[in-house]
CSV table of C-alpha atoms and ligand atoms in Angstrom, one decimal:
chain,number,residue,atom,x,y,z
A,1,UNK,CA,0.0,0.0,0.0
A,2,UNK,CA,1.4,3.0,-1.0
A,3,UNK,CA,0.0,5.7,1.3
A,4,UNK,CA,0.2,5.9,5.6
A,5,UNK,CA,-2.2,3.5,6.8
A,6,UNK,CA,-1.5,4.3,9.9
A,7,UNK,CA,-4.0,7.0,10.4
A,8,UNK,CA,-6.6,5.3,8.8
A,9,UNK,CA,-9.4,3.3,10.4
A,10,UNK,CA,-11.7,0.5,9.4
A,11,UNK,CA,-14.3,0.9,7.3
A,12,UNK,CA,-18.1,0.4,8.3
A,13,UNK,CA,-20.0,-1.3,5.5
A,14,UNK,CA,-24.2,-1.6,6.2
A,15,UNK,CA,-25.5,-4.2,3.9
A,16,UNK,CA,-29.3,-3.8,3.4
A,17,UNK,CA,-31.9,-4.9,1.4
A,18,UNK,CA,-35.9,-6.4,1.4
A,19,UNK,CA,-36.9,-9.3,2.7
A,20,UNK,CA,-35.1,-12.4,1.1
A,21,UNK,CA,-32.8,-10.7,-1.1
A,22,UNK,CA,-29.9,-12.6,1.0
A,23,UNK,CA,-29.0,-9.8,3.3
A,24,UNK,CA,-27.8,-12.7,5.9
A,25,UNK,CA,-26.1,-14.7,3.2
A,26,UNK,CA,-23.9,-12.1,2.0
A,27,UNK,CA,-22.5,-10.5,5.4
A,28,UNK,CA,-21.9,-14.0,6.2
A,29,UNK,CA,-19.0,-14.9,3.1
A,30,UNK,CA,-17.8,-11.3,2.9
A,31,UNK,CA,-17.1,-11.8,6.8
A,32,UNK,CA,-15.5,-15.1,6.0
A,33,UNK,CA,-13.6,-14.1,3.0
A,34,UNK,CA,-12.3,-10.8,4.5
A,35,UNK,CA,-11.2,-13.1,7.1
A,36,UNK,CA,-9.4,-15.4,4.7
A,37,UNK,CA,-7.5,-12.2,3.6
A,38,UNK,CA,-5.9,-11.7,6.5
A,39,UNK,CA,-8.2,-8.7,7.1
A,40,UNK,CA,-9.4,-7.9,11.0
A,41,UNK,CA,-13.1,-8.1,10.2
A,42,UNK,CA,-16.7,-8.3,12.9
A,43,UNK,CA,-19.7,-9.3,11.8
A,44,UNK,CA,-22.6,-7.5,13.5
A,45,UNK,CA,-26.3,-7.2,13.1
A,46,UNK,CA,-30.3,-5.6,14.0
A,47,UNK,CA,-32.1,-6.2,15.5
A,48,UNK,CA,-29.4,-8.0,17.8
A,49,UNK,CA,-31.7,-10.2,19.5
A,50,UNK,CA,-29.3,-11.1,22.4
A,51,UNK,CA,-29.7,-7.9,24.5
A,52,UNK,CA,-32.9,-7.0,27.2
A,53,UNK,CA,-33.8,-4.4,24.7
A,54,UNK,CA,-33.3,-7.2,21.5
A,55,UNK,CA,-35.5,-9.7,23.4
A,56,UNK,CA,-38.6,-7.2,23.5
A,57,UNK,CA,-37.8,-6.4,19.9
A,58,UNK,CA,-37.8,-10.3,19.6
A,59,UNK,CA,-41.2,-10.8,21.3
A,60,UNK,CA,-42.6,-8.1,19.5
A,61,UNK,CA,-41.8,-9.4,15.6
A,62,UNK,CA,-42.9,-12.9,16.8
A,63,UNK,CA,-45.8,-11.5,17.8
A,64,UNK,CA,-45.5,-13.3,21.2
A,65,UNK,CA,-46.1,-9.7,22.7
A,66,UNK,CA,-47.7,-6.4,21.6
A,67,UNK,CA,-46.1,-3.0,22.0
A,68,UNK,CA,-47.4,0.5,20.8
A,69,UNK,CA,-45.6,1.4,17.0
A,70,UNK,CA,-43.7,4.0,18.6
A,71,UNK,CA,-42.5,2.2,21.4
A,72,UNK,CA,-40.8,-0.8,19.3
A,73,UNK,CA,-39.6,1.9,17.0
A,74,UNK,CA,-37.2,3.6,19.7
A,75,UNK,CA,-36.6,0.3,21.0
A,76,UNK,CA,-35.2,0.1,17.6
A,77,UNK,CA,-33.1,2.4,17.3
A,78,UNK,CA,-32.0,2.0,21.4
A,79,UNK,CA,-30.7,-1.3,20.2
A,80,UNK,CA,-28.7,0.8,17.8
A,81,UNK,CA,-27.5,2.9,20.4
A,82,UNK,CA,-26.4,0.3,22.6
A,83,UNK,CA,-23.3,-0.4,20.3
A,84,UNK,CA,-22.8,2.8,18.6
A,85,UNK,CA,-19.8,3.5,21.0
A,86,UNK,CA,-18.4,-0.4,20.1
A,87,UNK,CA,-19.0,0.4,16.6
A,88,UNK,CA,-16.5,3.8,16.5
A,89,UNK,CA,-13.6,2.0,18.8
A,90,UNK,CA,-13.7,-1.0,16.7
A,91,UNK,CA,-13.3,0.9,13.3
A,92,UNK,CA,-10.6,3.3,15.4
A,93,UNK,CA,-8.8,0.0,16.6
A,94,UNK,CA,-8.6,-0.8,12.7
A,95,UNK,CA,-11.2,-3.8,12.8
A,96,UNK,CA,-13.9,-3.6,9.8
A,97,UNK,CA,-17.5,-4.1,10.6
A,98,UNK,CA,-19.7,-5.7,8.3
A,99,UNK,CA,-23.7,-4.8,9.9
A,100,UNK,CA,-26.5,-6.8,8.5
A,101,UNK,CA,-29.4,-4.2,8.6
A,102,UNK,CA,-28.8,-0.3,10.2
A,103,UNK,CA,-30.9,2.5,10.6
A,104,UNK,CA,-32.5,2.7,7.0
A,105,UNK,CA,-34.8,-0.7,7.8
A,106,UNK,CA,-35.9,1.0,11.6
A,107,UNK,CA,-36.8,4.2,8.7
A,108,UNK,CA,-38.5,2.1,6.0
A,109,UNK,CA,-40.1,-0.6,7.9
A,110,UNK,CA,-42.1,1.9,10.8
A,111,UNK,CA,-42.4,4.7,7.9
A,112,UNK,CA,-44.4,1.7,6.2
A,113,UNK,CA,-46.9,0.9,9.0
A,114,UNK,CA,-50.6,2.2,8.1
A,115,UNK,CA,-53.7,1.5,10.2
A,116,UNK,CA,-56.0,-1.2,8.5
A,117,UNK,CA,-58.9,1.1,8.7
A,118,UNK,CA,-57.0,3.7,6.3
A,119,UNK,CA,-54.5,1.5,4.3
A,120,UNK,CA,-53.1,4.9,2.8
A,121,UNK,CA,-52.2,6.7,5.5
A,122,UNK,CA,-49.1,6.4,7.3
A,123,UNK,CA,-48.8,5.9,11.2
A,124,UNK,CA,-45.9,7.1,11.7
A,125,UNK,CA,-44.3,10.6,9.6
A,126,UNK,CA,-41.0,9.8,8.3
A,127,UNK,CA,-38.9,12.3,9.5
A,128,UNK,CA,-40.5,11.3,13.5
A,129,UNK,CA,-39.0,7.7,12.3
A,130,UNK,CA,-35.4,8.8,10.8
A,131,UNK,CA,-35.2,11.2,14.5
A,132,UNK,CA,-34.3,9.1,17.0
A,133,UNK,CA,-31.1,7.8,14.0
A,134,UNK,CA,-29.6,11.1,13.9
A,135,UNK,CA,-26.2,10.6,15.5
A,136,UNK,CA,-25.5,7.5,15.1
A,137,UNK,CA,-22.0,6.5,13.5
A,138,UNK,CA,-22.5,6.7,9.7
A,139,UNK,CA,-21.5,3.8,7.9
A,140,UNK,CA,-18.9,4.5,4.8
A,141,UNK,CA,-20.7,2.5,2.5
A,142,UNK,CA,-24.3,1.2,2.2
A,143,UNK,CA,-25.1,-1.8,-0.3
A,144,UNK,CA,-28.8,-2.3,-1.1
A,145,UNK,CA,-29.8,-5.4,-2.3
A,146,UNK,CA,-32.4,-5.2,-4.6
A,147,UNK,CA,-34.5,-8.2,-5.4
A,148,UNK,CA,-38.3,-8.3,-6.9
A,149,UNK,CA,-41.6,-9.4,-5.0
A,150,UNK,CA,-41.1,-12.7,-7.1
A,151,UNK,CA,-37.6,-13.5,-6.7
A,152,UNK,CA,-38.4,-13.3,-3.3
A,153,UNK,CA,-41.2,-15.2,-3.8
A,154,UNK,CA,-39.0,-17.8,-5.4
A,155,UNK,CA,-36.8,-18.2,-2.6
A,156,UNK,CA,-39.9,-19.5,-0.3
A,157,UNK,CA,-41.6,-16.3,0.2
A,158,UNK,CA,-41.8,-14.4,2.9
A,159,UNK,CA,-41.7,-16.0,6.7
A,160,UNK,CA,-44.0,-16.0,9.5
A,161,UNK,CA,-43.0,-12.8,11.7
A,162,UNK,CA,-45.2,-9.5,12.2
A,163,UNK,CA,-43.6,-7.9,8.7
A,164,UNK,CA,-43.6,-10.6,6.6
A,165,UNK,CA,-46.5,-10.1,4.7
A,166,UNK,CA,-46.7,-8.8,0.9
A,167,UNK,CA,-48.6,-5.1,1.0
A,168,UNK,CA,-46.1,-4.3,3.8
A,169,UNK,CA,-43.0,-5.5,1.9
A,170,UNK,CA,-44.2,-3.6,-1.0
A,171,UNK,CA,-44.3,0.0,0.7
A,172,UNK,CA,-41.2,-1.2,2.4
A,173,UNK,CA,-39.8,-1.1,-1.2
A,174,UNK,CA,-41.1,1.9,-2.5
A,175,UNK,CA,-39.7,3.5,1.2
A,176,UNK,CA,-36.2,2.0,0.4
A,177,UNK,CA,-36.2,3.4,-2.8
A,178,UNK,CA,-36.8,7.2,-1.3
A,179,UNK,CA,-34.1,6.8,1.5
A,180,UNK,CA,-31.8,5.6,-1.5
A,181,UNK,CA,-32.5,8.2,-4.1
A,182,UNK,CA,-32.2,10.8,-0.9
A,183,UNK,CA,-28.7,9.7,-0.2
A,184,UNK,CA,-27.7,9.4,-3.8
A,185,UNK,CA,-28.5,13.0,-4.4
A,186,UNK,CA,-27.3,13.8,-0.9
A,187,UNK,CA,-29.4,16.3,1.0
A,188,UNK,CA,-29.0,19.8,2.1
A,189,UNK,CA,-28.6,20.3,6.1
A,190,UNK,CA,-27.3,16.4,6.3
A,191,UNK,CA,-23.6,16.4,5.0
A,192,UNK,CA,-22.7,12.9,6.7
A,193,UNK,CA,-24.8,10.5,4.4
A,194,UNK,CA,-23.2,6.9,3.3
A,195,UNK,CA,-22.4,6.1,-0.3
A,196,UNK,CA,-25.9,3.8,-0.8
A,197,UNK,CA,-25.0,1.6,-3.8
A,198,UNK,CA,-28.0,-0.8,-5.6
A,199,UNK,CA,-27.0,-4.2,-6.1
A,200,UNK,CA,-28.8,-6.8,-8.0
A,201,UNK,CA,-29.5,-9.8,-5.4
A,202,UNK,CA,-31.5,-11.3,-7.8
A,203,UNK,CA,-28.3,-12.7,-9.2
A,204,UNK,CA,-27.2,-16.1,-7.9
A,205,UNK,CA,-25.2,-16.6,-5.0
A,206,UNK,CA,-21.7,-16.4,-6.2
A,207,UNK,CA,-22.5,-13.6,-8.3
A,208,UNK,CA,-23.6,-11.1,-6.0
A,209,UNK,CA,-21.0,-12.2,-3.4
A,210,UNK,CA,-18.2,-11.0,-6.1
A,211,UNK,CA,-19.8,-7.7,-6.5
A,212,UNK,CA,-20.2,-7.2,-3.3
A,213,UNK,CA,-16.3,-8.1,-2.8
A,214,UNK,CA,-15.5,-5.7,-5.1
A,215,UNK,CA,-17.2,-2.7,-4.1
A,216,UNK,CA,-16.4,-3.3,0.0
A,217,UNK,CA,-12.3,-4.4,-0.9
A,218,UNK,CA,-11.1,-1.2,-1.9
A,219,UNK,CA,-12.4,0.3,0.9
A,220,UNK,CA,-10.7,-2.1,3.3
A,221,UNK,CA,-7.5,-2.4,1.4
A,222,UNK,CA,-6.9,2.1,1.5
A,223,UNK,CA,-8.6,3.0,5.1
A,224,UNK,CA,-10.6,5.5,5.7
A,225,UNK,CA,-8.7,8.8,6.3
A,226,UNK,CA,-12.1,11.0,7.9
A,227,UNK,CA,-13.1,10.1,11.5
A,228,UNK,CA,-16.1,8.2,11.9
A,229,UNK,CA,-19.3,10.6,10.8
A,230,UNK,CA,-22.6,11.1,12.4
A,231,UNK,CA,-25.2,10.0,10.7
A,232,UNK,CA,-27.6,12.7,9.0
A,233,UNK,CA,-25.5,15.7,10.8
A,234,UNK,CA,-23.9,18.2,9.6
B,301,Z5A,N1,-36.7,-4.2,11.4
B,301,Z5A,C1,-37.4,-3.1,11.8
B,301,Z5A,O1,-38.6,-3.0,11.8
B,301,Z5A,N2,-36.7,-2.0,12.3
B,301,Z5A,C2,-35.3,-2.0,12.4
B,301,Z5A,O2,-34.7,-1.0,12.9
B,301,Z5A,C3,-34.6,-3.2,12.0
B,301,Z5A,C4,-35.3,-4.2,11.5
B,301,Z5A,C5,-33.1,-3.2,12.1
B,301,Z5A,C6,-36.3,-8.8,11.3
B,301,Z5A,O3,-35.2,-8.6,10.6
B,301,Z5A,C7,-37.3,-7.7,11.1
B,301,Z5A,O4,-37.0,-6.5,11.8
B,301,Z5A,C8,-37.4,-7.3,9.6
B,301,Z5A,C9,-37.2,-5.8,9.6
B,301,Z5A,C10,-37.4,-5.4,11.0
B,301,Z5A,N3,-38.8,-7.6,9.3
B,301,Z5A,N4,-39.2,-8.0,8.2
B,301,Z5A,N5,-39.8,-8.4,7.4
B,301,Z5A,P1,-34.1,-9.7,10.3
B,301,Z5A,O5,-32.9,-9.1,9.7
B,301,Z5A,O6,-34.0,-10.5,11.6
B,301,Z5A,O7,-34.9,-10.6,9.2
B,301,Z5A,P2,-34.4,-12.0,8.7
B,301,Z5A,O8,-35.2,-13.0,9.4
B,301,Z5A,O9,-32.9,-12.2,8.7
B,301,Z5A,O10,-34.8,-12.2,7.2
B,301,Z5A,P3,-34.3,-11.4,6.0
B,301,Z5A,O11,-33.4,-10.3,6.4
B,301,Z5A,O12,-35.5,-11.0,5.2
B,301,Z5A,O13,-33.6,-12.3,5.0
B,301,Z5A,P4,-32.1,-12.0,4.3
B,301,Z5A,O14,-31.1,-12.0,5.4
B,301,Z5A,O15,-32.1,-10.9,3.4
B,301,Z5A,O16,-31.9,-13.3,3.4
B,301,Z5A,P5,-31.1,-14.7,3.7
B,301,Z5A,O17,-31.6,-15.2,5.0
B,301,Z5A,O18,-29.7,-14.5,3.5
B,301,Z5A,O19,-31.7,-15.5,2.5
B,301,Z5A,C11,-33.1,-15.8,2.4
B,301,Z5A,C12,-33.2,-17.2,1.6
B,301,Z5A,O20,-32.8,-16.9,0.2
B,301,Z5A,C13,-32.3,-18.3,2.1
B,301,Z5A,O21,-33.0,-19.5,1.9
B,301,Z5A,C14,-31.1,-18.2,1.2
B,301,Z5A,O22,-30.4,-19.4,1.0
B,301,Z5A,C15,-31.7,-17.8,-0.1
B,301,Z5A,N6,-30.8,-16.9,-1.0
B,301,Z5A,C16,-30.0,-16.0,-0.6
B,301,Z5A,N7,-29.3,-15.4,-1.6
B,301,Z5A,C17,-29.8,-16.1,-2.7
B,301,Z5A,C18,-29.5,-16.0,-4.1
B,301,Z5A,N8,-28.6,-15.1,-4.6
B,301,Z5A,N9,-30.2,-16.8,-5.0
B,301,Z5A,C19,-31.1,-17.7,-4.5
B,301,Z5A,N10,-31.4,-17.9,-3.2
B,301,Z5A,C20,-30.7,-17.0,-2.3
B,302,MG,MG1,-31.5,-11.8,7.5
């Protein structure tokens, strides 16, 4: 490497996506194969299940318990907050994280909640959902896996949990799509916003896992010479 790596941290690489389109699967090799290249790597994701706050969340999407929407949304984003300090000494320390899900799904999927009375109003306004986000560390690159409602389909359809049910995965989409075209033209008053790349995930396996490779090594191989950012702050 030609430059000082030395002052350079870790990158912090989000992978999101829909439902199905292998979000899971793909944090999983890039983890191993960053590992079999020597590179310091942690493989982290949300909800994290494991903590008091993940096991409400837990309950919640299983519906094993009910909670009011804006409740389980901040206990969201608390389960965010719980590692955002571990997030920014790991990257300092050099160590890459790879995070299965981040803020944009606590956005898209409460932002896509309506009341079954009036299916076309929102419960929630977005900009209530993306508040309690603001701050967090920002990740240095966001890949979006894109698959359709019948590729997902196709790999078994969606499961049993609270979410997982087609209308709702559809404004989930259409929601993705405006958090991604937002951070692609970047917004005024939010300078920290990710690099929020599309991938196809409708590719197979192998496919996608080399595109992903070759988006996220470059990153890992140079640094990253700015400190960690705040998420949608100036
Ligand atoms: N949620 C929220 O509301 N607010 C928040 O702040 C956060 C989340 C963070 C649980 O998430 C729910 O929480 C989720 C959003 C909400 N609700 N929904 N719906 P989760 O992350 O725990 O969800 P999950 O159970 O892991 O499912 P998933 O993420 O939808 O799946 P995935 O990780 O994207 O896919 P996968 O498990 O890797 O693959 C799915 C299947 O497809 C599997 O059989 C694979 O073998 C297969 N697969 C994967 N890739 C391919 C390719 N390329 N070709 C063919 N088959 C493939
Ligand atoms: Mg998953």
């Amino acid at each position: 490497m030609a430059h000082d790596t030395q002052k350079r941290r870790a990158p912090f690489i989000v992978i999101e996506g829909l439902d199905r389109s292998g979000k899971t699967t793909q944090t999983a090799r890039l983890h191993e194969q960053l590992k079999a290249n020597g590179v310091e790597a942690s493989l982290i994701k949300f909800p994290d299940r494991s903590t008091p706050i993940g096991k409400m969340i837990d309950a919640y999407l299983r519906s094993v318990s009910e909670l009011d929407d804006r409740a389980v949304h901040l206990l969201f984003s608390a389960n965010r907050w719980e590692l955002a300090s571990k997030i920014e000494s790991t990257l300092l320390a050099g160590t890459t994280i790879i995070c299965d899900r981040y803020a944009f799904s606590g956005i898209a999927f409460s932002a896509a909640k309506v009341s079954p009375a009036e299916p076309s109003s929102p419960l929630l306004p977005f900009e209530w959902c993306r508040a309690p986000d603001i701050g967090l560390p920002a990740p240095d690159l966001v890949l979006f896996l894109d698959i359709t409602p019948e590729q997902a389909r196709a790999r078994g359809g969606y499961g049993e949990e609270r979410y997982e049910k087609e209308e709702m995965q559809a404004r989930v989409r259409a929601l993705f799509g405006q958090i991604g075209s937002e951070m692609q033209r970047g917004s005024e008053g939010a300078e920290n916003m990710p690099r929020w790349v599309v991938v196809d995930a409708g590719r197979e396996m192998e496919v996608v896992e080399r595109n992903v490779w070759d988006l996220v090594y470059p990153l890992v191989e140079e640094g990253i010479a700015e400190p960690v950012g705040k998420l949608w702050t100036r």
